[in-house]
CSV table of C-alpha atoms in Angstrom, one decimal:
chain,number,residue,atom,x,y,z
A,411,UNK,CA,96.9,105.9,129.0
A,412,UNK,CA,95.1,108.2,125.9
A,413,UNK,CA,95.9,105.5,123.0
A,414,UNK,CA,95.7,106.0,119.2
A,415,UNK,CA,96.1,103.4,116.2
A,416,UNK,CA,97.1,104.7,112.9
A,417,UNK,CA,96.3,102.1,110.3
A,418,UNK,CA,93.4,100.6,112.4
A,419,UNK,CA,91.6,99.0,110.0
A,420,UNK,CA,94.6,96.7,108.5
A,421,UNK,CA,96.2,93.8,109.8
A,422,UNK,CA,98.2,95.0,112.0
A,423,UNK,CA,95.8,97.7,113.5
A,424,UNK,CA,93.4,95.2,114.1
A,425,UNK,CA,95.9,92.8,115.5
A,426,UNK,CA,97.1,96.0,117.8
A,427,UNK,CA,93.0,95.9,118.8
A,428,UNK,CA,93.5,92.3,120.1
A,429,UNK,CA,96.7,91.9,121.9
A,430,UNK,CA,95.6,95.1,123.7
A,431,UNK,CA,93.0,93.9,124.8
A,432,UNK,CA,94.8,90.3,125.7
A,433,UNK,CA,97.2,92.0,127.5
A,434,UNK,CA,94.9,94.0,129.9
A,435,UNK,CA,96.9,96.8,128.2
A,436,UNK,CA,95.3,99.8,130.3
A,437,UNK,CA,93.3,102.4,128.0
A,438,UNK,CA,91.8,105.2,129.4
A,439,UNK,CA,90.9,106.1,125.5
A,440,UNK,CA,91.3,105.3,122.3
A,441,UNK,CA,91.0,106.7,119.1
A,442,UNK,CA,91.2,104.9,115.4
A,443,UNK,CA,92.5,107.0,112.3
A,444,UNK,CA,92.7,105.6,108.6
A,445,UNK,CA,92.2,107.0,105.0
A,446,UNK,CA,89.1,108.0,103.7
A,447,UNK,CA,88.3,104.2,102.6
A,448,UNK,CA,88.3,103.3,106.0
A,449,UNK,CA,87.1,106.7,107.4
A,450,UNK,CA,83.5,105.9,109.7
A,451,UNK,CA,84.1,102.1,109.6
A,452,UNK,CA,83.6,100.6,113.8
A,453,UNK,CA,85.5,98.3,115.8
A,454,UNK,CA,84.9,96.9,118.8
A,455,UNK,CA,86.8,97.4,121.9
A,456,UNK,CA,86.4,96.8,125.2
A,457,UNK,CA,82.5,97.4,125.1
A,458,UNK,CA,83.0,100.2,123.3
A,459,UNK,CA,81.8,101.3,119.6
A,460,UNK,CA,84.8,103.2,118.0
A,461,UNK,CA,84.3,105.0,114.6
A,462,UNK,CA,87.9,105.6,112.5
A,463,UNK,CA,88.5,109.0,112.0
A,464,UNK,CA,90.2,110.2,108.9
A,465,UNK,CA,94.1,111.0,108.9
A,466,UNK,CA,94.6,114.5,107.9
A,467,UNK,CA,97.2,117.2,108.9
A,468,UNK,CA,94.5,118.8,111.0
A,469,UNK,CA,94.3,115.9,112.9
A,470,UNK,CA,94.7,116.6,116.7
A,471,UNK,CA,97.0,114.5,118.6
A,472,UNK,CA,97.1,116.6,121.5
A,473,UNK,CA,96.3,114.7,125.0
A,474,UNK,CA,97.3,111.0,123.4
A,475,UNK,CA,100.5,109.6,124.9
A,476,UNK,CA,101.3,106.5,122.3
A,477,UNK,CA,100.0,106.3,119.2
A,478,UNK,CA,100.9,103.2,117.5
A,479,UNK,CA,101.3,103.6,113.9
A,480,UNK,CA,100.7,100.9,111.0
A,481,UNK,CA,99.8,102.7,107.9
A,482,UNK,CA,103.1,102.3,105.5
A,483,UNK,CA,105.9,104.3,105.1
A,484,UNK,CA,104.7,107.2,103.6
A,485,UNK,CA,101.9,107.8,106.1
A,486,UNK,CA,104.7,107.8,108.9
A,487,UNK,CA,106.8,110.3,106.9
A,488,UNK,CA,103.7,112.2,106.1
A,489,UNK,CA,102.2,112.3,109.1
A,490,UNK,CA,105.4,112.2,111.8
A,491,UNK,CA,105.4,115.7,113.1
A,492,UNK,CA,101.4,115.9,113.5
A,493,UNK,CA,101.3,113.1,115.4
A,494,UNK,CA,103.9,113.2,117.7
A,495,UNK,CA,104.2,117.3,117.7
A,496,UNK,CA,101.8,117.5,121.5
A,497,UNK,CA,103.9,115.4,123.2
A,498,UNK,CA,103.0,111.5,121.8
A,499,UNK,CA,105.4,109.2,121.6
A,500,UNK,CA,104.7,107.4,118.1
A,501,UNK,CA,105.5,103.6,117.8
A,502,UNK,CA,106.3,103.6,113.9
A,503,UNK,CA,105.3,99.9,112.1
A,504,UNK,CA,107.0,100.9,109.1
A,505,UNK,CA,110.3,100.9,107.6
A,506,UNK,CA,110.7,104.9,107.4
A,507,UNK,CA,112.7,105.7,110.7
A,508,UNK,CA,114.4,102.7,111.1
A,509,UNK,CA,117.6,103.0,110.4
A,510,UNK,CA,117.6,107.0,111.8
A,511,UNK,CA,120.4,107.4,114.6
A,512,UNK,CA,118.1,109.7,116.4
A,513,UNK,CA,114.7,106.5,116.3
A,514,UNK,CA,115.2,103.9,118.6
A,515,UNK,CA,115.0,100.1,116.8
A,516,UNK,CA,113.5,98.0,119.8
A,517,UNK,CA,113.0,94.5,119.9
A,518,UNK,CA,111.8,94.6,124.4
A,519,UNK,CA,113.9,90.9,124.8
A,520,UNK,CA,116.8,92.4,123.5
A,521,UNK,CA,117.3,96.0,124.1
A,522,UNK,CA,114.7,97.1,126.2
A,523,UNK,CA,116.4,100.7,127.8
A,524,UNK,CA,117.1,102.4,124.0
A,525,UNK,CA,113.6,103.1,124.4
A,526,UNK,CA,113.6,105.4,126.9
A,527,UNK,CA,115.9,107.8,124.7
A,528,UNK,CA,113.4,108.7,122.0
A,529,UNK,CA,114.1,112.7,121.0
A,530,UNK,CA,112.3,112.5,118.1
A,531,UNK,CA,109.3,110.8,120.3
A,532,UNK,CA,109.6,107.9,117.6
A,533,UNK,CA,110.2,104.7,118.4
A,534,UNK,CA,110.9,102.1,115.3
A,535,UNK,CA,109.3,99.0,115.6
A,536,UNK,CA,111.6,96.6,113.3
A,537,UNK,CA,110.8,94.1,110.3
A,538,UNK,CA,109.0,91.1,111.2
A,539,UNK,CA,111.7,88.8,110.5
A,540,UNK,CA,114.3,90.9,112.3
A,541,UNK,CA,111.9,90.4,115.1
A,542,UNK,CA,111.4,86.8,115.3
A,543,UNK,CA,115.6,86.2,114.2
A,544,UNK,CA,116.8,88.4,116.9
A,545,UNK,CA,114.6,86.7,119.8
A,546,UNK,CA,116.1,83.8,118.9
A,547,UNK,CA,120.0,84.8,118.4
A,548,UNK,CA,120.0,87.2,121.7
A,549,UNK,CA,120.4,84.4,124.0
A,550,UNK,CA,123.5,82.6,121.8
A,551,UNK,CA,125.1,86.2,121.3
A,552,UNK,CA,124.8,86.0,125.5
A,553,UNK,CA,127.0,82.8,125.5
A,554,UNK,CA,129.5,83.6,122.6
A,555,UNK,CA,129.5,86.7,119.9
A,556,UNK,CA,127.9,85.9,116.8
A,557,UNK,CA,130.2,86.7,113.8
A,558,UNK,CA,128.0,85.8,110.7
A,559,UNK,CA,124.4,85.1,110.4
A,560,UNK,CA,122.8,83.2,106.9
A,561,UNK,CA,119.2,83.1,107.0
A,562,UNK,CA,116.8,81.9,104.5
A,563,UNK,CA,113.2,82.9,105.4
A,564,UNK,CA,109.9,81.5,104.6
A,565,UNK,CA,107.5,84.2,104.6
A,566,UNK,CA,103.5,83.5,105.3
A,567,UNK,CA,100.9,86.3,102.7
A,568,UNK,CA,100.2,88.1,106.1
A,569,UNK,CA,103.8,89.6,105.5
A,570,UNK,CA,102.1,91.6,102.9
A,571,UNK,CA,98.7,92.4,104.9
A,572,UNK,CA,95.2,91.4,104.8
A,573,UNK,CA,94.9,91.7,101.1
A,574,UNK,CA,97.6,89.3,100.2
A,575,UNK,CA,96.0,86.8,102.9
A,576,UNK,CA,92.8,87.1,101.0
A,577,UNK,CA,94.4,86.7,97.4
A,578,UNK,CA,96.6,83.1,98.6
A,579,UNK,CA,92.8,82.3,99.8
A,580,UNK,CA,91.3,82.9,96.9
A,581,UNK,CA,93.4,81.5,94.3
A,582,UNK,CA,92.9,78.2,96.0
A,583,UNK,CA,89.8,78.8,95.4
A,584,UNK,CA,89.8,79.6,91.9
A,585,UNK,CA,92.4,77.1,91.2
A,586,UNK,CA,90.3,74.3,92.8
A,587,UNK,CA,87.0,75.7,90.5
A,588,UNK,CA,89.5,75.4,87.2
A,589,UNK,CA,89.8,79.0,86.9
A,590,UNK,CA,92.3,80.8,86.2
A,591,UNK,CA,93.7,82.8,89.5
A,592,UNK,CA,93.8,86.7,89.7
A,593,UNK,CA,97.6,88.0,90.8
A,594,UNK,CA,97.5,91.5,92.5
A,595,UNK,CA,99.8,91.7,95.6
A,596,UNK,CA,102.4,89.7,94.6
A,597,UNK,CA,104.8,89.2,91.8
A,598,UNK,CA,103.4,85.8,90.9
A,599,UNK,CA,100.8,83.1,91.6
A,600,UNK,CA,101.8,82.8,95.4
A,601,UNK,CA,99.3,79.3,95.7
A,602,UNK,CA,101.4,76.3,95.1
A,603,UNK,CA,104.6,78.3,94.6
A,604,UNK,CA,107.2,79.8,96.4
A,605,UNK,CA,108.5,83.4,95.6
A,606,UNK,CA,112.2,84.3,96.2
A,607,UNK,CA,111.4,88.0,96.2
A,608,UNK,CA,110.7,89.8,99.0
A,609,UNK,CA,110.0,93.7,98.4
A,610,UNK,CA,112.1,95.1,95.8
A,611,UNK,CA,115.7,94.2,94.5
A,612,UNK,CA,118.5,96.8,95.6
A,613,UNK,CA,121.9,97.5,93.0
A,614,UNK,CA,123.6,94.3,95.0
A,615,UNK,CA,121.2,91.8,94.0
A,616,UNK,CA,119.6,91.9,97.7
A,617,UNK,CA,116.0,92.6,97.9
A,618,UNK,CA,115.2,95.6,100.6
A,619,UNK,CA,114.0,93.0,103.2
A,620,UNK,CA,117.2,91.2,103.1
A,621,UNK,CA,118.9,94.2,103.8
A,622,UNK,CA,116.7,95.4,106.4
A,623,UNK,CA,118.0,91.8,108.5
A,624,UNK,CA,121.3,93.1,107.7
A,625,UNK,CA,121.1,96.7,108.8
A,626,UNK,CA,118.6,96.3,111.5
A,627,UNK,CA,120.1,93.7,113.4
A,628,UNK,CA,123.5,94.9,113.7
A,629,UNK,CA,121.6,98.0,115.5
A,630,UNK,CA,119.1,95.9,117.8
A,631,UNK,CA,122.2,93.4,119.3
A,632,UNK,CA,124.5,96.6,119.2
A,633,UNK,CA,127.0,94.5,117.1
A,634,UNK,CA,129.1,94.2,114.2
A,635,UNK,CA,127.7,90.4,112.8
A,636,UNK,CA,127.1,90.2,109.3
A,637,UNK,CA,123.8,89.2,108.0
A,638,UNK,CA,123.2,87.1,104.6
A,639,UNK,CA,119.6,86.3,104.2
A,640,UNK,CA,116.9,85.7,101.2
A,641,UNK,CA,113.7,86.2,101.5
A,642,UNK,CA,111.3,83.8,100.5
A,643,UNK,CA,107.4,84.0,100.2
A,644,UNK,CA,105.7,80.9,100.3
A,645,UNK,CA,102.1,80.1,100.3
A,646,UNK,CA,101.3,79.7,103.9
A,647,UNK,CA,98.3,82.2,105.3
A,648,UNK,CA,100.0,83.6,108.7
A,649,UNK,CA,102.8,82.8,110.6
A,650,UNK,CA,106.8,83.4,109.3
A,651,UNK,CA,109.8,80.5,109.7
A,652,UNK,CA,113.8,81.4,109.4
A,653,UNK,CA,116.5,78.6,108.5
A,654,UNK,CA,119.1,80.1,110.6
A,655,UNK,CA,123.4,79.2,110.0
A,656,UNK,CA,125.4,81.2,112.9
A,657,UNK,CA,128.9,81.4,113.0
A,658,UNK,CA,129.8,82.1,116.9
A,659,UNK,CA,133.9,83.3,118.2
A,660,UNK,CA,134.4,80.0,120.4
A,661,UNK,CA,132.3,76.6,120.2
A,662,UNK,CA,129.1,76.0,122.4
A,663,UNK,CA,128.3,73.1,123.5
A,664,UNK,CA,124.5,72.7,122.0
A,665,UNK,CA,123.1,71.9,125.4
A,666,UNK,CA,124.2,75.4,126.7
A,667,UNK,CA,122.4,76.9,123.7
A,668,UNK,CA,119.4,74.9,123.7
A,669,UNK,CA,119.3,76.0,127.5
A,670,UNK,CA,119.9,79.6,126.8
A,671,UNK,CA,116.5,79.8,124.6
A,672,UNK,CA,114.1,77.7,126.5
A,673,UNK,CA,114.9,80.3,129.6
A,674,UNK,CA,114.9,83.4,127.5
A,675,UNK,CA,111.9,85.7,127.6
A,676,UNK,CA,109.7,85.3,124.2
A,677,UNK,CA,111.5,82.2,123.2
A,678,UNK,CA,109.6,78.6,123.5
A,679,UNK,CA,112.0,75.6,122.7
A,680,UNK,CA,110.5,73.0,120.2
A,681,UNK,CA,113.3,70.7,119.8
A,682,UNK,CA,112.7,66.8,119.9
A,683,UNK,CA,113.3,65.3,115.7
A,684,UNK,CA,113.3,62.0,117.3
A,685,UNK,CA,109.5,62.5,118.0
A,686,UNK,CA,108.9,64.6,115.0
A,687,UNK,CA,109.2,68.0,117.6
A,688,UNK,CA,109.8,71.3,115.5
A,689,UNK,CA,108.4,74.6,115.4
A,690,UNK,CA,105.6,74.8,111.9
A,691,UNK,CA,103.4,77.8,111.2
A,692,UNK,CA,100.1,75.4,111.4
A,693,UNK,CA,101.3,75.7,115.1
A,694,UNK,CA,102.8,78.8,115.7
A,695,UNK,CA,100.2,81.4,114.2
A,696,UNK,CA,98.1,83.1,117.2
A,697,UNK,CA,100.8,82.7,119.6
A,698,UNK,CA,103.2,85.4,121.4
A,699,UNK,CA,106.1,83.3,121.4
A,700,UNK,CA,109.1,83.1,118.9
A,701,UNK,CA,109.1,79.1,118.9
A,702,UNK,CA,112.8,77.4,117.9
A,703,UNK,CA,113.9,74.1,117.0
A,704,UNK,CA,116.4,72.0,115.2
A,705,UNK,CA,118.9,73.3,117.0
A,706,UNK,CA,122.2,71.6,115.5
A,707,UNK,CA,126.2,72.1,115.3
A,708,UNK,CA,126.9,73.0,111.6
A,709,UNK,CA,128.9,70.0,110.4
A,710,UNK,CA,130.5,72.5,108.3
A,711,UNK,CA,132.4,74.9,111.1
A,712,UNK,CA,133.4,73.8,113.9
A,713,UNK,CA,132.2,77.3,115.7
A,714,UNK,CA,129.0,77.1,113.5
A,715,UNK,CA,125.2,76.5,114.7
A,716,UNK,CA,122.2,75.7,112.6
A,717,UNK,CA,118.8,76.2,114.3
A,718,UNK,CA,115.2,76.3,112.8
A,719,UNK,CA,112.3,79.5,114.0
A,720,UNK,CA,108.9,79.7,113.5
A,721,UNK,CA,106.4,83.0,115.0
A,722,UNK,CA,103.8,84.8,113.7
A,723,UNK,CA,104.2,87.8,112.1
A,724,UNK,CA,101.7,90.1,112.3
A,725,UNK,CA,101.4,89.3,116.3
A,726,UNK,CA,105.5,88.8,117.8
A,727,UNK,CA,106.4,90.2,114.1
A,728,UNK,CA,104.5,93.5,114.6
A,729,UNK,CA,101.9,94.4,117.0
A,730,UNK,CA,102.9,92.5,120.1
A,731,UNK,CA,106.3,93.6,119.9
A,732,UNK,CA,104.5,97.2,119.1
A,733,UNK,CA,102.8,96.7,122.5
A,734,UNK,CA,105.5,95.5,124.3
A,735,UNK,CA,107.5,98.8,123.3
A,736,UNK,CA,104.5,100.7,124.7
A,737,UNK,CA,104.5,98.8,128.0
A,738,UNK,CA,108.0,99.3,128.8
A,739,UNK,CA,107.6,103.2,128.5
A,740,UNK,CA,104.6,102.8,130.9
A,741,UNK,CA,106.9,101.1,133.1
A,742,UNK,CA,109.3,103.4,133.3
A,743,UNK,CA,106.8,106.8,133.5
């Protein structure tokens, strides 16, 4: 397949790089767009020296069958109709189409055929911790529907890119030399401190990314739960965790559940507390897998289920599950 990456130079782009190449993804070609700040910088692929071109609305898209997109929201708007006006079907990192009736919201474990209706030729790739939650949950909605979700997540600096990753790194590094550390990407000092503030706050108090877990899970399962969550930022480098409350219609007996997610697809079960077993972000970054433990009835509700999640974000929470997207199309061509 004729493969494009919008974004490449970021994170994400150069995460889409790697688990292309992990995957044996098959690219006949590949081009690399960014802004002019990233326009002429190489990567390496596959034996292969490839210069980023510069984004523009002369760019031509024609020939390219997925371009995966990871430049921000208002690249996607932007750019939308040159990309994808020759035919490409764009797989959107960003927020922008989301929530669009006519975009496709695709998490492969969970609803794998709405991507083959794309009329837009977009395909939204959800938020990260949608992602990871909804790996999880998929296999308990299976067994019972899930009424209510609360969710409190914990959310590593690669949430907000490579930048933010080098800022936690380098106020430890001030802070340990007694200086005073520089704050750009975040609100606040994110070494040694948790942030609960994730994106911006909306008129009900909720910041956007807790009402993206509201709104985008509700169209991933095709269901009418209700989603609490708050977003946390905590100073961890890579890798996102999810305290996770359910409220199911009948009981489950917890060894049906733990069951359920050690056989689903993209799930790896991490449950033994009596040996000190649970899913942690010193573990989980680098891996494919959404890893869940402390899997628990709520002592609370009698219906209710309490489990713990750990995956990392910039690989299950973006680009794997960006190239997972593309590989079902190519299944289905």
């Amino acid at each position: 397949m004729n493969i494009a990456i919008v974004g490449a130079s970021g994170a994400v782009g150069q995460e889409l790089l790697q688990v292309l190449n992990d995957r044996n993804f098959p690219v006949d070609s590949l081009r690399l767009f960014g802004s002019e700040r990233s326009r002429g910088h190489r990567y390496a692929f596959r034996g292969q020296d490839i210069e980023v071109e510069l984004l523009s609305s002369e760019s031509d898209f024609s020939g390219i069958d997925i371009v995966f997109a990871s430049a921000g929201s208002g690249v996607s708007k932007a750019f939308a109709n040159t990309i994808t006006k020759h035919g490409a079907v764009m797989i959107d990192n960003s927020n922008a189409f989301r929530m669009d009736d006519d975009v496709p919201l695709v998490v492969p474990e969970c609803n794998p055929t709405d991507a083959f209706h794309h009329p837009r030729n977009i395909i939204a790739n959800p938020n990260c911790t949608t992602i990871m939650m909804v790996c999880a949950l998929m296999p308990i909605e299976r067994l019972s529907h899930i009424r209510r979700i609360r969710v409190a997540s914990y959310q590593s600096a690669s949430g907000a890119g490579a930048q933010a990753m080098a800022e936690l790194q380098e106020q430890h590094r001030q802070l340990a030399n007694g200086e005073k550390p520089k704050v750009e990407k975040f609100p606040f000092q994110l070494a040694y401190n948790v942030i609960p503030q994730v994106d911006v706050f909306t008129p009900n108090d909720y910041t956007r990314e807790e009402m993206k877990m509201f709104f985008e899970t509700r169209k991933i399962m095709h269901s009418d739960v209700k989603c609490s969550a708050t977003c946390v930022r905590v100073g961890t480098l890579r890798a996102h965790s999810e305290s996770i409350w359910i409220e199911t219609e009948r009981p489950l007996d917890i060894t049906d559940v733990r069951r359920a997610i050690a056989e689903a697809p993209g799930c790896c079960l991490v449950d033994d507390p009596s040996h000190s077993e649970y899913p942690m972000p010193l573990f989980t970054a680098g891996k494919d897998d959404v890893f869940v433990g402390r899997i628990r009835r709520d002592i609370s509700d009698d219906c209710g289920i309490s489990l713990w999640i750990s995956g990392d974000q910039i690989r299950k929470g973006a680009a794997l599950n960006a190239v997972q997207i593309a590989e079902l199309l190519l299944n289905n061509s």
